PDB file of C-alpha atoms in Angstrom:
ATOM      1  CA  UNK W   1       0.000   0.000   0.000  1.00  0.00           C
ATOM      2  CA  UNK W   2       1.512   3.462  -0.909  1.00  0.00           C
ATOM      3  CA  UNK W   3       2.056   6.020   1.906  1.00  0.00           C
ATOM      4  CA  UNK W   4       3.614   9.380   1.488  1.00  0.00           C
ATOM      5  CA  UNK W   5       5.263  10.834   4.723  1.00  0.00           C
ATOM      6  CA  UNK W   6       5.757  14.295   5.186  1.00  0.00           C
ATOM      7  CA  UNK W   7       8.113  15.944   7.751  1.00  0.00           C
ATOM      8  CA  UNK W   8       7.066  17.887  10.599  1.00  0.00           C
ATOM      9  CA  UNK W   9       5.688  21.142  11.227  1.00  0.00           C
ATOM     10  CA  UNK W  10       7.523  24.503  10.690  1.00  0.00           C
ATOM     11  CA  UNK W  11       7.891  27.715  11.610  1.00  0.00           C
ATOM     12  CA  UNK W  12       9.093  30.435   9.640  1.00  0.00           C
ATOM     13  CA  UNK W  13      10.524  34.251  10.074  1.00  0.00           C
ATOM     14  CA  UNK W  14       9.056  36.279   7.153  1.00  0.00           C
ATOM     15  CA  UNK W  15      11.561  36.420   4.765  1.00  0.00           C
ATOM     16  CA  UNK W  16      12.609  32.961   5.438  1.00  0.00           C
ATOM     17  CA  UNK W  17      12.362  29.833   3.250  1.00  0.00           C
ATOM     18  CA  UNK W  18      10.727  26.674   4.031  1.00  0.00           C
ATOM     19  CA  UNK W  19      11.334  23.252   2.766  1.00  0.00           C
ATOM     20  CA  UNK W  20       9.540  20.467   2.849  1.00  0.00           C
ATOM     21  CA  UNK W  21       9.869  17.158   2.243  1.00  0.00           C
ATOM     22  CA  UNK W  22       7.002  14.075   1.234  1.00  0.00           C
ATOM     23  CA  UNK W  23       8.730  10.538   1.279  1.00  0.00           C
ATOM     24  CA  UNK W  24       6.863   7.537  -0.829  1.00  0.00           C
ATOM     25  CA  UNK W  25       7.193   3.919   0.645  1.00  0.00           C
ATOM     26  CA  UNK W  26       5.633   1.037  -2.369  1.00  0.00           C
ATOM     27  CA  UNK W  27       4.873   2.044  -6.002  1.00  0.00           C
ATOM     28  CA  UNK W  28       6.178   2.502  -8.823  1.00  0.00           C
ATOM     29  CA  UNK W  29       7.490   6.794  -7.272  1.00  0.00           C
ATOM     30  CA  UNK W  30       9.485   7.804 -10.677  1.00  0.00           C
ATOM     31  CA  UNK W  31       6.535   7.181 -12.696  1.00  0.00           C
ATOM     32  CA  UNK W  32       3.521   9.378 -10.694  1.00  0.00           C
ATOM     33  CA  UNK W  33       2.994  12.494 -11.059  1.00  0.00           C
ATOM     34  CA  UNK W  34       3.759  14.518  -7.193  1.00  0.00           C
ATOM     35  CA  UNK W  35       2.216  17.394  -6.473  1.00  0.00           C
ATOM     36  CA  UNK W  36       2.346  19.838  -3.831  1.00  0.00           C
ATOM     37  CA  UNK W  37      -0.723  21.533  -2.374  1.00  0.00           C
ATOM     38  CA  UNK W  38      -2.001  23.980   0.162  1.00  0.00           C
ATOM     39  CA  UNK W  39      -4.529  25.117   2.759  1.00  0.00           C
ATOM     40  CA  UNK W  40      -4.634  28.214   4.125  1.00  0.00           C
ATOM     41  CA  UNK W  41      -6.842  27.821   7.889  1.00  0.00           C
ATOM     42  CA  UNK W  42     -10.500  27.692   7.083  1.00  0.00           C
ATOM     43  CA  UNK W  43      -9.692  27.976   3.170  1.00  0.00           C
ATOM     44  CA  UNK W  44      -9.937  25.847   0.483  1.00  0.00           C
ATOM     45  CA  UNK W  45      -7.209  23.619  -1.545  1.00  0.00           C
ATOM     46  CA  UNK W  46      -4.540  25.327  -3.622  1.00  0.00           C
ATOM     47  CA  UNK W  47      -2.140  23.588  -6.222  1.00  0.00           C
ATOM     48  CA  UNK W  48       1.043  24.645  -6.372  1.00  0.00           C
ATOM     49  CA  UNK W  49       3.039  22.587  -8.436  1.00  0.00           C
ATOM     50  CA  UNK W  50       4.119  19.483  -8.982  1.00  0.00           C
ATOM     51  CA  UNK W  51       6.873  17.060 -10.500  1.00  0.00           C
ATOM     52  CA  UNK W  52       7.117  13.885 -12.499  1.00  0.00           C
ATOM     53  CA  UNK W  53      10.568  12.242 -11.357  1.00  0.00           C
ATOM     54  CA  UNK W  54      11.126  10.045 -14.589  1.00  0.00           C
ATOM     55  CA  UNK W  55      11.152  13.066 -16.993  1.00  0.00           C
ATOM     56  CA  UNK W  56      12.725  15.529 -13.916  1.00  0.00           C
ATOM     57  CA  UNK W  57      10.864  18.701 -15.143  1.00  0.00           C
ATOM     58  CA  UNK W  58       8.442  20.614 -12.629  1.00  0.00           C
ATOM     59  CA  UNK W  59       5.362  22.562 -13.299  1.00  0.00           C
ATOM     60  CA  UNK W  60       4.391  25.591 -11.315  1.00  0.00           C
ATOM     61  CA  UNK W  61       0.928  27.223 -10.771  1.00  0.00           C
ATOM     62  CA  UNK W  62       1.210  30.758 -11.780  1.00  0.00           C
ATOM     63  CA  UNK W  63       0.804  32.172  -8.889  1.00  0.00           C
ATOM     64  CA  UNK W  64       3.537  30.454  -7.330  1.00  0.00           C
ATOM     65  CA  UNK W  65       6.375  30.889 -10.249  1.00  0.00           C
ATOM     66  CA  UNK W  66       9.574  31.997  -9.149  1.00  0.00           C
ATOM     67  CA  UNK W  67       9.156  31.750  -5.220  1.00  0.00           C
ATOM     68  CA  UNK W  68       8.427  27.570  -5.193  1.00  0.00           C
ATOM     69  CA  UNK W  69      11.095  24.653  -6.105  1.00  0.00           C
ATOM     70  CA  UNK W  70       9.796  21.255  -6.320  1.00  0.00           C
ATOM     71  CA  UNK W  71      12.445  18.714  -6.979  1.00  0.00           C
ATOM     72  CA  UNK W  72      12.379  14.687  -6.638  1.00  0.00           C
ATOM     73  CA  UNK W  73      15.338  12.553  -5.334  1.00  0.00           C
ATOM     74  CA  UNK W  74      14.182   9.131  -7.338  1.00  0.00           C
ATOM     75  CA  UNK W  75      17.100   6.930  -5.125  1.00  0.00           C
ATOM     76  CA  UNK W  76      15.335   7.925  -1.800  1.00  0.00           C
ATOM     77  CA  UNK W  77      12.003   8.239  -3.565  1.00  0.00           C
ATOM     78  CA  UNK W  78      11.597  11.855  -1.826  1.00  0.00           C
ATOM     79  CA  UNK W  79       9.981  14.773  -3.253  1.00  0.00           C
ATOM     80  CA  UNK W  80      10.877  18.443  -2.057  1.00  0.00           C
ATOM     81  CA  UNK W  81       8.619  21.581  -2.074  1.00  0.00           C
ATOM     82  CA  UNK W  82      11.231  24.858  -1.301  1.00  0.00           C
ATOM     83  CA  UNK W  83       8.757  28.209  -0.885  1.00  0.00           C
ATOM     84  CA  UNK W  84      10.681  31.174  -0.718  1.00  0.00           C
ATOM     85  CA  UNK W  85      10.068  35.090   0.737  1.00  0.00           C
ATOM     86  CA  UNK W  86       7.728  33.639   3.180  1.00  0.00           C
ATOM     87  CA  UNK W  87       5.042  36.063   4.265  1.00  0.00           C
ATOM     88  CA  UNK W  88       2.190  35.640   6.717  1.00  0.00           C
ATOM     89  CA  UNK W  89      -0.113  34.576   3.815  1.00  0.00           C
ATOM     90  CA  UNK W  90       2.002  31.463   3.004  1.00  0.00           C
ATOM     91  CA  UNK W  91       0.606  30.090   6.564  1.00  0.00           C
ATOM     92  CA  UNK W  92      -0.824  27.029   5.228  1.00  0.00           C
ATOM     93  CA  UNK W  93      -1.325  22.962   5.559  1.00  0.00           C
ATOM     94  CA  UNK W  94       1.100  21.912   2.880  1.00  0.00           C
ATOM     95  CA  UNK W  95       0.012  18.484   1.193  1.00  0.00           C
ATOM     96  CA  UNK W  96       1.849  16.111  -1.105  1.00  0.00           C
ATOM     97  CA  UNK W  97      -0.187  13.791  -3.686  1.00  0.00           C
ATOM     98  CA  UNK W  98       0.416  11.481  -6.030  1.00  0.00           C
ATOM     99  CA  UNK W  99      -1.170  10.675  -9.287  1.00  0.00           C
ATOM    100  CA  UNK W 100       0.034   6.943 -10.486  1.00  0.00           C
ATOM    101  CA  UNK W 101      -0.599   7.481 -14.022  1.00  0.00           C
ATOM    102  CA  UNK W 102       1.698  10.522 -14.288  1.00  0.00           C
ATOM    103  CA  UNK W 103      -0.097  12.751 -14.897  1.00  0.00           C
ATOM    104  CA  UNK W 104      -1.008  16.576 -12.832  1.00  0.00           C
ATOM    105  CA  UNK W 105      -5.068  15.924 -13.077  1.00  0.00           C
ATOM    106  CA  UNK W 106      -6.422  13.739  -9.658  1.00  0.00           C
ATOM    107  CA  UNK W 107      -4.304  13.769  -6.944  1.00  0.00           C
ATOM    108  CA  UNK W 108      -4.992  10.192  -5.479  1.00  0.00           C
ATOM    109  CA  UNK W 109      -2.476   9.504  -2.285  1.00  0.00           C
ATOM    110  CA  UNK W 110      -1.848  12.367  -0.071  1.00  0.00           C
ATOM    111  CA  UNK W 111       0.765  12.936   2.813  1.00  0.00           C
ATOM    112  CA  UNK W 112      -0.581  13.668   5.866  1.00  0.00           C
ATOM    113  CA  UNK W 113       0.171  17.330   5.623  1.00  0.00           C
ATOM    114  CA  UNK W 114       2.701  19.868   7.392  1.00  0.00           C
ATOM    115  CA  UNK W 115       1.661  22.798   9.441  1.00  0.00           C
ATOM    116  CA  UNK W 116       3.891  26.084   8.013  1.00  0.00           C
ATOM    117  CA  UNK W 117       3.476  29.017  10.456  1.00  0.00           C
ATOM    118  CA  UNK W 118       4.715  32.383   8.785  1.00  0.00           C
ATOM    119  CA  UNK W 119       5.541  34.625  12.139  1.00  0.00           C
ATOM    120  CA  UNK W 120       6.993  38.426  11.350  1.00  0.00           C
TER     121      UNK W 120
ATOM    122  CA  UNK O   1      -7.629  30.702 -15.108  1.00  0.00           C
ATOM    123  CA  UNK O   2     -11.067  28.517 -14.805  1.00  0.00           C
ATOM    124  CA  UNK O   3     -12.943  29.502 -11.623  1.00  0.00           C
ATOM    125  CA  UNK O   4     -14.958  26.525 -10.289  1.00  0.00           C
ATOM    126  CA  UNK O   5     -17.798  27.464  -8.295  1.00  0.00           C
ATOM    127  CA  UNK O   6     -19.736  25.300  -5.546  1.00  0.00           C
ATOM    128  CA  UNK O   7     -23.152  25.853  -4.031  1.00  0.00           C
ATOM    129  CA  UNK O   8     -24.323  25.998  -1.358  1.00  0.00           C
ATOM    130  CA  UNK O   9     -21.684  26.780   1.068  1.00  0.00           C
ATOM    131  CA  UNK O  10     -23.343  24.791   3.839  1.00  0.00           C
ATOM    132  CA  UNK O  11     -25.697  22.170   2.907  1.00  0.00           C
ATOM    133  CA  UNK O  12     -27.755  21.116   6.382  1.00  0.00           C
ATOM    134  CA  UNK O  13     -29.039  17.446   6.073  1.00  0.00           C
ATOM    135  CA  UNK O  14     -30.719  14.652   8.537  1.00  0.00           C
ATOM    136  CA  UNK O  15     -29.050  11.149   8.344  1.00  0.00           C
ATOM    137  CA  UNK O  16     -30.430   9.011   6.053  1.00  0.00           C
ATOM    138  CA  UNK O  17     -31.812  11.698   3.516  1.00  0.00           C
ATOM    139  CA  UNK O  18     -30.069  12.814   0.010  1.00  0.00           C
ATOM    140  CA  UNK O  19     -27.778  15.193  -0.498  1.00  0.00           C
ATOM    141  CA  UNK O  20     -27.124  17.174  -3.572  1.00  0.00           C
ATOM    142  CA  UNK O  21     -23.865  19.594  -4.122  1.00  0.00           C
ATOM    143  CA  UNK O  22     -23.276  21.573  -7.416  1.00  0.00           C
ATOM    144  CA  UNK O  23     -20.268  23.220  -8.879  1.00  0.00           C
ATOM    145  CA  UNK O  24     -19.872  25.159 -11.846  1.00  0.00           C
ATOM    146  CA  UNK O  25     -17.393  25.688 -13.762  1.00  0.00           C
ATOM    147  CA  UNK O  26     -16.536  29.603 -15.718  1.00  0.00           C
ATOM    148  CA  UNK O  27     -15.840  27.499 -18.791  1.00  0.00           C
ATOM    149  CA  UNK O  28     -15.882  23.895 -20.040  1.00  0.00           C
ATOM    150  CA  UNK O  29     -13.756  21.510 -18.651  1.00  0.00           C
ATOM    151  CA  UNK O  30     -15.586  18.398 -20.409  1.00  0.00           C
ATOM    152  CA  UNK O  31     -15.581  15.621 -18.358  1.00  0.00           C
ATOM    153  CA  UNK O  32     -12.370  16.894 -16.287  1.00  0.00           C
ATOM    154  CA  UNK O  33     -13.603  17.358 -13.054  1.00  0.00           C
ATOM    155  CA  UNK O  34     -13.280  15.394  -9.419  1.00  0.00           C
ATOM    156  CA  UNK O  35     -15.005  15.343  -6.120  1.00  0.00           C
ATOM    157  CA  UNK O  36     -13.309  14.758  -2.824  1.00  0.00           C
ATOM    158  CA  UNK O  37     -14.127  14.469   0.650  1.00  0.00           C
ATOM    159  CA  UNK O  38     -11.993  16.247   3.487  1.00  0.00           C
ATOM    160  CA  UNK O  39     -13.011  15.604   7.598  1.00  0.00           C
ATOM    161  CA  UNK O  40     -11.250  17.939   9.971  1.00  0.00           C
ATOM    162  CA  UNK O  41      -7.963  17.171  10.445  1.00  0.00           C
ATOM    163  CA  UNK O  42      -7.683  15.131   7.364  1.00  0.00           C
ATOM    164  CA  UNK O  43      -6.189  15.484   3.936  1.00  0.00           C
ATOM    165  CA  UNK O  44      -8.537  15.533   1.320  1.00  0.00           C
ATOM    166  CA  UNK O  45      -9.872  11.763  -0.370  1.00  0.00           C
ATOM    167  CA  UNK O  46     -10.307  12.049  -3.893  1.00  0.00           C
ATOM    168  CA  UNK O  47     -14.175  10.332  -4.290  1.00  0.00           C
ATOM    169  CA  UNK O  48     -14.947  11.021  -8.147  1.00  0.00           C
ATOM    170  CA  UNK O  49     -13.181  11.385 -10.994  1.00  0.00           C
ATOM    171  CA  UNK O  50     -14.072  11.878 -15.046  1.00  0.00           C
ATOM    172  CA  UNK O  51     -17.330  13.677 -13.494  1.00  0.00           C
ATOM    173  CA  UNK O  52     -18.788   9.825 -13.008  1.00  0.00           C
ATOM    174  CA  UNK O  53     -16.637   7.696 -11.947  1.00  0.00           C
ATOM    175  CA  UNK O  54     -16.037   5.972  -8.798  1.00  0.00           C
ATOM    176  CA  UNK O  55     -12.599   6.107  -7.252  1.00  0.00           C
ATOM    177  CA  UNK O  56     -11.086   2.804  -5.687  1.00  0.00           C
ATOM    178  CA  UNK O  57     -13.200   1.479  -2.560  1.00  0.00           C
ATOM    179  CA  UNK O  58     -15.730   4.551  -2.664  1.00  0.00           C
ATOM    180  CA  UNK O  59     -19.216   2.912  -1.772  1.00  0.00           C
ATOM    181  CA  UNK O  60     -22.036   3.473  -4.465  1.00  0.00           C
ATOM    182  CA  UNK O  61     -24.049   6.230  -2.565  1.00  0.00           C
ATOM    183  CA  UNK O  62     -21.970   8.523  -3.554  1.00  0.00           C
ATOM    184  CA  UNK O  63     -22.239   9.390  -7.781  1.00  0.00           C
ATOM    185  CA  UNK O  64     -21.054  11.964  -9.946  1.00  0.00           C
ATOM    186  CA  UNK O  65     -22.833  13.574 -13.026  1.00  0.00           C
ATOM    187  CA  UNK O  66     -22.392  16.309 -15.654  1.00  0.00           C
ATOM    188  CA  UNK O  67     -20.195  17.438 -18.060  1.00  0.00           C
ATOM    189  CA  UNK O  68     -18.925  20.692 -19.837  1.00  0.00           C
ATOM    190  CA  UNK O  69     -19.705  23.271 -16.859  1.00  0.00           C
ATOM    191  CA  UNK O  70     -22.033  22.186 -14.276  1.00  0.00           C
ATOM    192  CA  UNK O  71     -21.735  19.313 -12.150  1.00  0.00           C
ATOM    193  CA  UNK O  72     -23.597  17.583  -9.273  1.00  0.00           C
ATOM    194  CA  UNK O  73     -22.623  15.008  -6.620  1.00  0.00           C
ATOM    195  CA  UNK O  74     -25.510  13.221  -5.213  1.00  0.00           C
ATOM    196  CA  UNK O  75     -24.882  11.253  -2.010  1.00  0.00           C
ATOM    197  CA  UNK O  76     -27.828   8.925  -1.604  1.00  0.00           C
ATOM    198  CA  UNK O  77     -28.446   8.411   2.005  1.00  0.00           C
ATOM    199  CA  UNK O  78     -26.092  10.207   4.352  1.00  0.00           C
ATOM    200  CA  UNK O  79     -24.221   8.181   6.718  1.00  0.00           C
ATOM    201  CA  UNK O  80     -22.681   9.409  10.097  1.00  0.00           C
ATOM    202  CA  UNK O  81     -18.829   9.732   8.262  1.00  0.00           C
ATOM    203  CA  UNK O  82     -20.211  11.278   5.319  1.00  0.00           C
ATOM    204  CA  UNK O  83     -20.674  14.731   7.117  1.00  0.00           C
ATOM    205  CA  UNK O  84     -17.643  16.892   5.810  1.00  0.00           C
ATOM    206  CA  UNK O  85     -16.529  19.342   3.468  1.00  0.00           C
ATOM    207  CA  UNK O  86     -16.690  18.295  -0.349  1.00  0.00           C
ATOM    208  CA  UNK O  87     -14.424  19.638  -2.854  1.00  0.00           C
ATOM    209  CA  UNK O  88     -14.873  20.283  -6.969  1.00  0.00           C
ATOM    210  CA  UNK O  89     -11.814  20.108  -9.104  1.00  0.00           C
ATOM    211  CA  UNK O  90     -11.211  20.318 -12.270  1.00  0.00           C
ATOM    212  CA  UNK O  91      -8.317  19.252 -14.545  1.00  0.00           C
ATOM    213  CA  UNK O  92      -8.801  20.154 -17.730  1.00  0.00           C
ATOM    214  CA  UNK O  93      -6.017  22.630 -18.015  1.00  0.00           C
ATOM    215  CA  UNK O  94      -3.959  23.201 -14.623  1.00  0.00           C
ATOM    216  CA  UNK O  95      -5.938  21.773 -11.675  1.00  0.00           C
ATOM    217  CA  UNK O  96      -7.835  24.301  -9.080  1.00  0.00           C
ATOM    218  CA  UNK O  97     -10.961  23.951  -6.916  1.00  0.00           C
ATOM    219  CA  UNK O  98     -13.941  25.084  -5.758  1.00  0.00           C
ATOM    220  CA  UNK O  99     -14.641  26.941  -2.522  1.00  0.00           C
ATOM    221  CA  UNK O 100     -16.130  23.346  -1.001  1.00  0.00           C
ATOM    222  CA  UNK O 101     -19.627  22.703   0.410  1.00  0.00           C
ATOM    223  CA  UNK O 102     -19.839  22.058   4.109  1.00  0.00           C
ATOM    224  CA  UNK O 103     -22.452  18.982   4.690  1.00  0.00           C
ATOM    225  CA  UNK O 104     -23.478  18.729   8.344  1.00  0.00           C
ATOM    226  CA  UNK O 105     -25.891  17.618  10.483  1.00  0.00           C
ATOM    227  CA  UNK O 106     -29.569  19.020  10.352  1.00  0.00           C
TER     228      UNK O 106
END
């Protein structure tokens, strides 16, 4: 059964950067499509990005281009989400999810999330 | 950018009845579009995709219909864990989603 593991909560200085990291155990983790996705409190989903680690080329949400950096280390089967500038508005549950057919359309496993707390 | 819309905010239903969510989206995304289910503290479970169909282990109340831009998810008779907040999605260019319809207890 596929899990994806995300580390632990965070808190950030605005300014700062954050990384974050979602770690697959089972499945097939080059071929999927990983996404990264967020939720503000009380607020509704957000993608962000995401990666497919076979082909090693990330897509961004417009919103998010030039401050997020979502790479994939395929021998530890680890994906990394790297938001920069931080501001108060970037306080968020940050989510991980796969797609197994490689594609950035349904996100179908998620991590359990990590808490990012934006302090000034 | 395609703005998905979802009505009502808060749908108020007893257990056992149907409930009925809509979402709408500013401009066709075909058959593009999922539902999924998020209870507090949870991350999201993806329930329907392709508008229609069933994801993996999701029990039959729960069905998907429409196509270009308005869609409805019908769950037949509410059980207990069904009361949560249901998300729209769509997919045919980048993914985003709707603002989510609360479903709780009447």
């Amino acid at each position: 059964q596929v899990q994806l593991v995300q580390s632990g909560a965070e808190v950030k200085k605005s300014g700062s950067s954050v990384r974050v990291s979602c770690k697959a155990s089972g499945g097939a983790f080059s071929k999927w499509a990983i996404s990264w996705l967020r939720q503000a409190p009380g607020q509704g989903l957000e993608w962000m990005g995401g990666i497919i680690p076979i082909f090693g080329t990330s897509n961004y949400a417009q919103k998010f281009q030039g401050r997020v950096t979502i790479t994939a280390d395929e021998s530890t089967y680890t994906a990394y989400m790297d938001l920069a500038r931080l501001t108060s508005e970037d306080t968020a549950m940050y989510y991980c999810a796969n797609n197994y057919d490689g594609v950035f359309d349904t996100f179908e496993t998620w991590g359990q999330g990590t808490m990012v707390t934006v302090s000034s | 950018e395609v703005v998905m819309t979802q009505s009502p905010a808060t749908l108020s239903v007893s257990p056992g009845e149907r409930a009925t969510l809509s979402c709408r989206a500013s401009q066709t995304v075909s058959n593009n579009l999922a539902w999924y289910q998020q209870k507090p503290g949870q991350a999201p479970r993806l329930l329907i995709y392709g508008a229609s169909t069933r994801a993996t282990g999701i029990p039959a109340r729960f069905s998907g219909s429409g196509s270009g831009t308005e869609f409805t998810l019908t769950i037949s008779s509410l059980q207990s864990e069904d009361f949560a907040v249901y998300y729209c999605q769509q997919y045919n260019v980048w993914p985003n989603f709707g603002g989510g319809t609360k479903v709780e207890i009447k």
